[in-house]
Coordinates of N, CA and C in Angstrom, one line a residue:
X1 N 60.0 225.0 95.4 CA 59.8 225.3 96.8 C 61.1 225.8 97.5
X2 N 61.2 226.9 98.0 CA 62.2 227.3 99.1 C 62.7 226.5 99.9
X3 N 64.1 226.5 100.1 CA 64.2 225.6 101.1 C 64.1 226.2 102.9
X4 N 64.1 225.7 103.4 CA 64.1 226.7 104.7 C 65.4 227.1 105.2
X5 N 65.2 227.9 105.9 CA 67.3 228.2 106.2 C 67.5 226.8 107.5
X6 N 68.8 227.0 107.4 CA 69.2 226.0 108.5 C 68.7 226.5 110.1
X7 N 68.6 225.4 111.1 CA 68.6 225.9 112.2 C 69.5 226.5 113.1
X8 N 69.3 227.6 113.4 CA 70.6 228.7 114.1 C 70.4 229.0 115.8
X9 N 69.7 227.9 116.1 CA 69.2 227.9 117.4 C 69.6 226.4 118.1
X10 N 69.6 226.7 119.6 CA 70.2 225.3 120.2 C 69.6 225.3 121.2
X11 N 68.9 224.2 121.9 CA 67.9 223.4 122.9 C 69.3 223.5 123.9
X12 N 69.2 224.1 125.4 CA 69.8 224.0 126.7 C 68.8 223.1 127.1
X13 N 70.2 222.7 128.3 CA 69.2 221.6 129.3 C 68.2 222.2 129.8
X14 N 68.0 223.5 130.1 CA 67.2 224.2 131.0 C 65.9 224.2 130.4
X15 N 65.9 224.0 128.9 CA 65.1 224.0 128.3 C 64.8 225.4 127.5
X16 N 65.7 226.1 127.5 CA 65.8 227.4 126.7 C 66.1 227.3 125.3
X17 N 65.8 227.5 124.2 CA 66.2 228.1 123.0 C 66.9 228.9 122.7
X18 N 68.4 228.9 122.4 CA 69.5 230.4 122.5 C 69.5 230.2 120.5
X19 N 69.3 231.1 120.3 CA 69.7 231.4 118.9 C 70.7 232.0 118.5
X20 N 71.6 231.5 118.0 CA 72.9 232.0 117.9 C 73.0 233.4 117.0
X21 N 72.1 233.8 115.9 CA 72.0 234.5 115.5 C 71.8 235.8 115.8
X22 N 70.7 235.6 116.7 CA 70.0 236.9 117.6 C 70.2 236.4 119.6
X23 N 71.5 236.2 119.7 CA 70.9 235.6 121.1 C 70.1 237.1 122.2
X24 N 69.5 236.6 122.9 CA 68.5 237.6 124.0 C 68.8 237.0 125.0
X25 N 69.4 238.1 126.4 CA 69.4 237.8 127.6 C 68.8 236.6 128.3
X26 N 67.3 236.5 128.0 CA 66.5 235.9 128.9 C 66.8 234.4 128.7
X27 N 67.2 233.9 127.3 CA 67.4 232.2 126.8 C 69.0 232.2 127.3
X28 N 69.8 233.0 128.8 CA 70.5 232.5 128.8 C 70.8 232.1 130.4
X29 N 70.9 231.1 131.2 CA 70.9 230.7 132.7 C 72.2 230.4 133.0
X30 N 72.5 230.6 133.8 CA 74.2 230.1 134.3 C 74.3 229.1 134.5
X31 N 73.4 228.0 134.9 CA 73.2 226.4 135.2 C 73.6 225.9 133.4
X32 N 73.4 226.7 133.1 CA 73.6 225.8 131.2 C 74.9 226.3 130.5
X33 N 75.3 227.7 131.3 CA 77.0 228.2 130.8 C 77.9 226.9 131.6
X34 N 77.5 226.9 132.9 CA 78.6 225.8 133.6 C 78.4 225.0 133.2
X35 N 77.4 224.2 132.7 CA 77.4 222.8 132.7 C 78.1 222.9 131.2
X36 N 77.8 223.5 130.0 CA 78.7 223.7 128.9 C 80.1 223.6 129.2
X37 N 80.8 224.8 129.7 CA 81.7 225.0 129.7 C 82.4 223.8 130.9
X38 N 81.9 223.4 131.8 CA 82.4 222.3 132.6 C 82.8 221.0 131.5
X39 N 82.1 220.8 130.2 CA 82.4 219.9 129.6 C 83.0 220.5 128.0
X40 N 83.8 221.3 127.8 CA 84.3 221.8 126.8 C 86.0 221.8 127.4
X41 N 86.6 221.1 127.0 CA 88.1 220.9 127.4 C 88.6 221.9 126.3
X42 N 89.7 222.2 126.9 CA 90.5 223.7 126.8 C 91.7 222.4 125.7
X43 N 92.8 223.6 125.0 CA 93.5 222.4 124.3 C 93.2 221.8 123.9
X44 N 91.9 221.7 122.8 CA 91.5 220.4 122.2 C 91.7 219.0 122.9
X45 N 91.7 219.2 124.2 CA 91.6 218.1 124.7 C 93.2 217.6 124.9
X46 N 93.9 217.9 124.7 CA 95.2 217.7 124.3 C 96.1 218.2 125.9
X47 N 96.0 217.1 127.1 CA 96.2 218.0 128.4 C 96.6 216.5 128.9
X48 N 97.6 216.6 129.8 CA 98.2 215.6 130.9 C 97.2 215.2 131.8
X49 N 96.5 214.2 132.0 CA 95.4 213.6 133.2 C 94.4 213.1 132.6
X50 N 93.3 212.7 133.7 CA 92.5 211.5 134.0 C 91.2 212.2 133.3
X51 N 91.0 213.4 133.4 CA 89.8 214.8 133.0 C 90.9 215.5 132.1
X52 N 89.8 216.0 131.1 CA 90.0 217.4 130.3 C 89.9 218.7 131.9
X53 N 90.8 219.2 131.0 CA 91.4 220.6 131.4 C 90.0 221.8 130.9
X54 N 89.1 221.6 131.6 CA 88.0 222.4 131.1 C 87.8 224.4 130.9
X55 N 86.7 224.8 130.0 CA 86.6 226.1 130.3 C 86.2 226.6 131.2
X56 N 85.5 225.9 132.0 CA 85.3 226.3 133.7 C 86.3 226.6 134.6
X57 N 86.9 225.3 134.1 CA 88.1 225.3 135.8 C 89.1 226.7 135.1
X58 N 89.2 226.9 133.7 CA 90.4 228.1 133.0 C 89.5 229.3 133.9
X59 N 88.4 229.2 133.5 CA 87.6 230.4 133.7 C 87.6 231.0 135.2
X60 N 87.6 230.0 136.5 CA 87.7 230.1 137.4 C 89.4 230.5 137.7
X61 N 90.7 230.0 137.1 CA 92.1 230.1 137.6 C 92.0 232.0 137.0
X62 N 91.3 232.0 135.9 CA 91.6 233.3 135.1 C 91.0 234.8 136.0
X63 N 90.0 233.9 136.8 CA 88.9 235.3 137.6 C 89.7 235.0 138.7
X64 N 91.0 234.1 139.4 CA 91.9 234.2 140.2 C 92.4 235.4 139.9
X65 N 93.6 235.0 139.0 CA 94.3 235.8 138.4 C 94.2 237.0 138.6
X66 N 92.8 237.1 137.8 CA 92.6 239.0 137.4 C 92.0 239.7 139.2
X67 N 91.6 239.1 140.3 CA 91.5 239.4 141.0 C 92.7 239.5 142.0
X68 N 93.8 238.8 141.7 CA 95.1 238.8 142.5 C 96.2 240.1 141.8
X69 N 95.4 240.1 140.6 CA 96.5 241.0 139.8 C 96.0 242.7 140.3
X70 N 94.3 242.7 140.4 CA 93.5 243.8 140.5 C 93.0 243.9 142.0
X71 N 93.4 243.9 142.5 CA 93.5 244.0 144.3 C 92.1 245.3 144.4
X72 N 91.3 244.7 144.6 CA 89.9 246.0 144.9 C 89.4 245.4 144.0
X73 N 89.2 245.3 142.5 CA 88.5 245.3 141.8 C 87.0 245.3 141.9
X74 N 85.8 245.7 141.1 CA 84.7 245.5 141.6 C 84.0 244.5 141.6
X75 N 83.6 243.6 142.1 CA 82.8 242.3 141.9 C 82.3 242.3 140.3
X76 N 81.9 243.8 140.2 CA 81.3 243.9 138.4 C 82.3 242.7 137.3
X77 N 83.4 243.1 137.3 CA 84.8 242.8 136.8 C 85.1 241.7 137.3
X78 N 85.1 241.3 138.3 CA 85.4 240.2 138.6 C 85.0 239.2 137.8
X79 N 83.3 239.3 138.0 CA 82.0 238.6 137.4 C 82.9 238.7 135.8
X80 N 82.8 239.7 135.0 CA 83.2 239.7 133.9 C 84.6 238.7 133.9
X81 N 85.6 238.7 134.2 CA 86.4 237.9 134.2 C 86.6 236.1 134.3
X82 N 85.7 236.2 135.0 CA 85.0 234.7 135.8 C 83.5 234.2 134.2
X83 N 83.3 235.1 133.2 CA 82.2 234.7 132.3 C 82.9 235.3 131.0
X84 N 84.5 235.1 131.0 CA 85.4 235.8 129.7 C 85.1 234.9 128.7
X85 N 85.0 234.1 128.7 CA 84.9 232.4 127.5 C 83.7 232.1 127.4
X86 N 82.5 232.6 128.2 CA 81.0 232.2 128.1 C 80.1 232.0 127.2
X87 N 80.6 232.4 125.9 CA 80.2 231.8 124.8 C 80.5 230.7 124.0
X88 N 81.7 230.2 125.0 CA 82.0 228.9 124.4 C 81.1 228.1 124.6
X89 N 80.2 228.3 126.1 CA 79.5 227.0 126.2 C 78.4 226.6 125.2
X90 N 78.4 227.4 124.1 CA 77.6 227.0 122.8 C 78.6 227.1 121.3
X91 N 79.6 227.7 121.8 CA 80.3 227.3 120.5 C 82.0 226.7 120.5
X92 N 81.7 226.3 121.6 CA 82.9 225.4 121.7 C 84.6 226.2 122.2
X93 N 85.3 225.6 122.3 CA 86.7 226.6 122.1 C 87.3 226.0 121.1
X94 N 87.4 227.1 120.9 CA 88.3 226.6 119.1 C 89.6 227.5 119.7
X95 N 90.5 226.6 119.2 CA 92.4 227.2 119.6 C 92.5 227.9 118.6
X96 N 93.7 229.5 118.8 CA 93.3 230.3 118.1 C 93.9 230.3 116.6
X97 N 94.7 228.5 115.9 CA 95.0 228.9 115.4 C 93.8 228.8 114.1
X98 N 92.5 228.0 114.9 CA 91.1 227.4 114.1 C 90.7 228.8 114.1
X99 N 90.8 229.9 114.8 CA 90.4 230.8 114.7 C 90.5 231.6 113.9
X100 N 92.1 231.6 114.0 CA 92.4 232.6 112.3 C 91.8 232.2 111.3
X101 N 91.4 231.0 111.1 CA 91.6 230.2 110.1 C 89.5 230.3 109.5
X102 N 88.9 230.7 110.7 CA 87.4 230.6 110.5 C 87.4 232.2 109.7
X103 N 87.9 233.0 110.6 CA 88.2 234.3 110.2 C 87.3 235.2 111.0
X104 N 87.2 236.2 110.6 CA 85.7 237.5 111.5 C 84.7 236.8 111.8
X105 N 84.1 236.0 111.0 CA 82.6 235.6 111.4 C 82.6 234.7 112.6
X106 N 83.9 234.5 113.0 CA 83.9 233.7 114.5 C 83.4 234.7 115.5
X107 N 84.7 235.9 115.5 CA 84.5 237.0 116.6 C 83.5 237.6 116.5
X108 N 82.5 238.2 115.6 CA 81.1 238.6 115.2 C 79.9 237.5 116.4
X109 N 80.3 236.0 116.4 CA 79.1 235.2 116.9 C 79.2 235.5 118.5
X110 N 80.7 235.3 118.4 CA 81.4 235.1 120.3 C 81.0 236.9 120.7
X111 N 81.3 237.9 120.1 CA 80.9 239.2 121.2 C 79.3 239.2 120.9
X112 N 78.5 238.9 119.8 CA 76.7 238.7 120.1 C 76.5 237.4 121.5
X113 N 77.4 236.9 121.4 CA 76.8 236.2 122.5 C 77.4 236.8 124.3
X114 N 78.9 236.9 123.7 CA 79.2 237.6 125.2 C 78.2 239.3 125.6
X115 N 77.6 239.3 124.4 CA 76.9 240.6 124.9 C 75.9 240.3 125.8
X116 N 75.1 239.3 125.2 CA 73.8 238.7 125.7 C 74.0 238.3 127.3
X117 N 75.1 237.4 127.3 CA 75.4 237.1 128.5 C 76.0 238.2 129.5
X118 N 76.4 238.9 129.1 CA 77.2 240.5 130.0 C 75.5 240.6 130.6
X119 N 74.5 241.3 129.8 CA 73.3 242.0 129.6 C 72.6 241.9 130.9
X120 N 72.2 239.8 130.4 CA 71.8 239.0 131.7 C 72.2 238.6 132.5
X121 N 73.3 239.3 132.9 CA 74.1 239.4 134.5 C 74.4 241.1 135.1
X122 N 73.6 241.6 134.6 CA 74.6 243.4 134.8 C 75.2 244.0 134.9
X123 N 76.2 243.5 133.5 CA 77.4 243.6 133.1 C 77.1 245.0 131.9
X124 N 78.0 245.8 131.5 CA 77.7 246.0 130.0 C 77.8 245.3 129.1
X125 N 76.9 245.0 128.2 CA 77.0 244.5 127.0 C 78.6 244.8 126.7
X126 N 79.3 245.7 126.4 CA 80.8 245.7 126.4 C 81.4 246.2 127.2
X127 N 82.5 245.2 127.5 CA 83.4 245.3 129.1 C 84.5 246.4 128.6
X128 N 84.6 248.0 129.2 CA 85.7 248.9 128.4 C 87.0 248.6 128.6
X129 N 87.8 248.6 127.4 CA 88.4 248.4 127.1 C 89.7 248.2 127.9
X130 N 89.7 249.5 128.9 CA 90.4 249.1 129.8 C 90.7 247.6 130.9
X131 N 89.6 247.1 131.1 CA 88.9 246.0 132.2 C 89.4 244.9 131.6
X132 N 88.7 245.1 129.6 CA 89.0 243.7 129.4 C 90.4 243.6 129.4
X133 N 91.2 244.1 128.8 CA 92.9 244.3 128.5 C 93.3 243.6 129.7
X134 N 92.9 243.9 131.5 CA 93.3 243.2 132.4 C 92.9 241.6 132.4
X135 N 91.8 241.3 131.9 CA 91.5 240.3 131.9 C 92.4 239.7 130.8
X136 N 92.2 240.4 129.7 CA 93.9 239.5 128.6 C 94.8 239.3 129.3
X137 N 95.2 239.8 130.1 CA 96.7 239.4 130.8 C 96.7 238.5 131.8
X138 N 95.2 238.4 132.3 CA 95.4 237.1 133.5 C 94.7 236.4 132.7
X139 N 94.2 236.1 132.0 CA 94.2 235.1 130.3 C 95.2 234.5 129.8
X140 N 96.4 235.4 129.8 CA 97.6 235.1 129.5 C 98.6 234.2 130.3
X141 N 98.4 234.8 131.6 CA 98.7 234.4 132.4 C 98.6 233.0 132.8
X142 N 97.1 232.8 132.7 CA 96.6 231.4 133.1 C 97.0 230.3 131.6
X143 N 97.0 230.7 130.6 CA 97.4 229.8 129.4 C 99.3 229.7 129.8
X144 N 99.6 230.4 130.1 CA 100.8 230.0 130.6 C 101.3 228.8 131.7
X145 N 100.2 229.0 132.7 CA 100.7 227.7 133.8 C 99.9 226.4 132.9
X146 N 98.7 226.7 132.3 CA 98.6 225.5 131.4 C 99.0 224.8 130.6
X147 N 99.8 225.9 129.5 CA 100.7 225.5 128.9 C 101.9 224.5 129.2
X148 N 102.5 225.2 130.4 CA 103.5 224.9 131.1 C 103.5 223.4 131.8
X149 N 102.1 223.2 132.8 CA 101.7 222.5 133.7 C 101.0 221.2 133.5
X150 N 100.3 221.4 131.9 CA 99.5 220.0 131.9 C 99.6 219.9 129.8
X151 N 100.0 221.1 129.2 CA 99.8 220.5 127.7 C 100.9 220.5 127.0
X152 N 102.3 220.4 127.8 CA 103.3 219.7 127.1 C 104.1 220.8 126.4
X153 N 104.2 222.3 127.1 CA 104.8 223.1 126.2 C 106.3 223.6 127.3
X154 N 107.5 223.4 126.7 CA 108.4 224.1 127.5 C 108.3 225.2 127.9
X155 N 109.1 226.0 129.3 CA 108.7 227.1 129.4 C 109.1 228.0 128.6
X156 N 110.3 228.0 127.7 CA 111.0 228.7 126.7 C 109.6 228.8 125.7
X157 N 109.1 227.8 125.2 CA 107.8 227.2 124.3 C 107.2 228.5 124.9
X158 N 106.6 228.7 126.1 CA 105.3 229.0 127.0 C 105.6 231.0 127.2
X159 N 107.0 231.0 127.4 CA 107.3 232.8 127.2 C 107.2 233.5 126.0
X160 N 107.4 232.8 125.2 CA 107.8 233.3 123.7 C 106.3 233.4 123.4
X161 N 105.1 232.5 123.7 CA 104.1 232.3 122.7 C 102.8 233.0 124.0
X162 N 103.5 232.9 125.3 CA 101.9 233.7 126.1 C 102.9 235.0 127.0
X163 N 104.4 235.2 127.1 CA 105.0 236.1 127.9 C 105.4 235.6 129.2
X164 N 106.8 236.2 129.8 CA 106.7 235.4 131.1 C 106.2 236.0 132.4
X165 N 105.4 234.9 133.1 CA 104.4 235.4 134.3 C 105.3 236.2 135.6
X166 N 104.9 237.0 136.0 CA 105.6 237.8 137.3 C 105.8 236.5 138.4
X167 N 106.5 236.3 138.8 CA 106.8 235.2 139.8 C 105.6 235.1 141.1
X168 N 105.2 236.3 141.6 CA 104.3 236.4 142.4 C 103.0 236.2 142.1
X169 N 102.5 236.5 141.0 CA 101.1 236.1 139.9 C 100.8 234.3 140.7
X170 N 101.7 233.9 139.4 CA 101.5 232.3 139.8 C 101.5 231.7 141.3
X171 N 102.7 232.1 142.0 CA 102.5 231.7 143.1 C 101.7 231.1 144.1
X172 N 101.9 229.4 144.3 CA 100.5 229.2 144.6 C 99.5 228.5 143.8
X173 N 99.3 228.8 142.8 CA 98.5 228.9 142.0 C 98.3 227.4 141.4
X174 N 97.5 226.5 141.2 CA 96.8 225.2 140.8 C 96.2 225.1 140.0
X175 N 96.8 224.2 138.7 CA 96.0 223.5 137.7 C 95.2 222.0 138.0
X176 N 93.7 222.2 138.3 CA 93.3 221.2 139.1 C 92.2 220.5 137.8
X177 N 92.5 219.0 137.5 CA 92.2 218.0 136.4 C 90.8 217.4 137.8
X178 N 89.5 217.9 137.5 CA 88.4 217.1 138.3 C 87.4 217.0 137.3
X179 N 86.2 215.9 138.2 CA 85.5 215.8 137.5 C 84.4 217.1 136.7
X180 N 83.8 216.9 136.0 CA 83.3 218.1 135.3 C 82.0 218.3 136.4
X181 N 81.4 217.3 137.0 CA 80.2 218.2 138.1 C 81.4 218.9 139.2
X182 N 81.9 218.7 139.3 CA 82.7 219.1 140.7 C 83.0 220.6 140.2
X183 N 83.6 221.0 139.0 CA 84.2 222.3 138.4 C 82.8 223.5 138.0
X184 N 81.7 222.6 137.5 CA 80.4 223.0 137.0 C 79.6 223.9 138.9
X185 N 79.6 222.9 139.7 CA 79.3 223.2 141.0 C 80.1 224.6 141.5
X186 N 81.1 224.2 141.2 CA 82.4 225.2 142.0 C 82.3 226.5 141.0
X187 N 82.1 226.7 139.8 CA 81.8 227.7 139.3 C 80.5 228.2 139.0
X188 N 79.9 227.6 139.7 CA 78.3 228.0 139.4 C 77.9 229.3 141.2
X189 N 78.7 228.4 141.7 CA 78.8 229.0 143.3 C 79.4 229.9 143.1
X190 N 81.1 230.0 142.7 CA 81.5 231.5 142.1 C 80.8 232.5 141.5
X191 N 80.1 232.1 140.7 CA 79.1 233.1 139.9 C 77.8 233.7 141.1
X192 N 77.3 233.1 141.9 CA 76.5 233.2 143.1 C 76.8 233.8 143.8
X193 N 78.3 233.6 144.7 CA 78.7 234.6 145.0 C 79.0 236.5 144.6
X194 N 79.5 236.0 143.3 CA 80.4 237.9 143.0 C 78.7 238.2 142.4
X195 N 77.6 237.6 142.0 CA 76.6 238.7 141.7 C 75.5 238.9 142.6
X196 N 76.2 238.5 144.1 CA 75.1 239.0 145.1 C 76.0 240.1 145.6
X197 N 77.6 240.1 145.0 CA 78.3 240.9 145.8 C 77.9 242.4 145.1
X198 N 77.3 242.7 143.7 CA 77.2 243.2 143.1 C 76.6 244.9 143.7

């Protein structure tokens, strides 16, 4: 007898089925990316404070960033910036040195799924090339004040390994350790906002 293949699909709170395999727009709600990503700590967990350093609150400092860096930008982009990690909330964040180390078939799962999710927000399926590259840098950016601010890396450590931040970028700028409804709320609102701004 055959065995059956393994299961490649995952039960949301919402009650959706996302199949990792084939994901489709419709099995994906933003109430189930926040609440994921609200509880997926950044740094393996490995962060100064009372709470994980979540992919919410990154995702929110990072859609700062790329909006302080990109003065006009279009809500479109913004949105993209603000749902850059969005497929963590089903496959976790793995640091990139797990990533080398998984190899292609990581980045193969993470762009089927960031497509899915681009799709079902009115995004393109791929963000051009141009857009995302700004978003790498206030990516960069933001792993730098984290690095710096809550996981224990000197700044000498923090230039060498993410670049150093323009002094005016940061400026301002807060690494805030809260509860995961409070981060889940606050980025679920964010997302309400820039896609009515749309």
């Amino acid at each position: 007898m055959a065995k059956a293949p393994p299961r490649a699909w995952q039960r949301m709170l919402s009650g959706r089925r996302l199949d990792l395999l084939d994901p489709t727009p419709v099995d994906i709600e933003i109430e189930d990316i926040a609440h994921g990503l609200a509880f997926v700590a950044r740094w393996n967990g490995q962060t100064k404070g009372d709470f994980a350093y979540s992919v919410a609150e990154h995702s929110l400092l990072v859609e700062a960033l790329f909006s302080r860096m990109n003065p006009g930008a279009p809500a479109k982009w913004q949105l993209a910036a603000l749902l850059h990690d969005a497929p963590e909330y089903v496959i976790g964040d793995m640091i990139s040195p797990v990533k080398a180390a998984v190899g292609p078939d990581y980045g193969a799962l993470d762009d089927r799924l960031a497509a899915a999710v681009h799709i079902r927000f009115g995004l393109p399926a791929a963000i051009p090339a141009a857009v995302k590259k700004q978003i790498k840098k206030a990516d960069k950016v933001s792993a730098w004040l984290e690095a710096t601010r809550i996981a224990g890396f000197t700044v000498v450590e923090a230039n060498r390994f993410f670049g150093v931040p323009a002094p005016e970028l940061i400026d301002g700028m807060q690494i805030t350790l809260r509860p995961p409804v409070e981060v889940r709320n606050d980025f679920t609102a964010r997302h309400a906002e820039l896609l009515a701004a749309l």
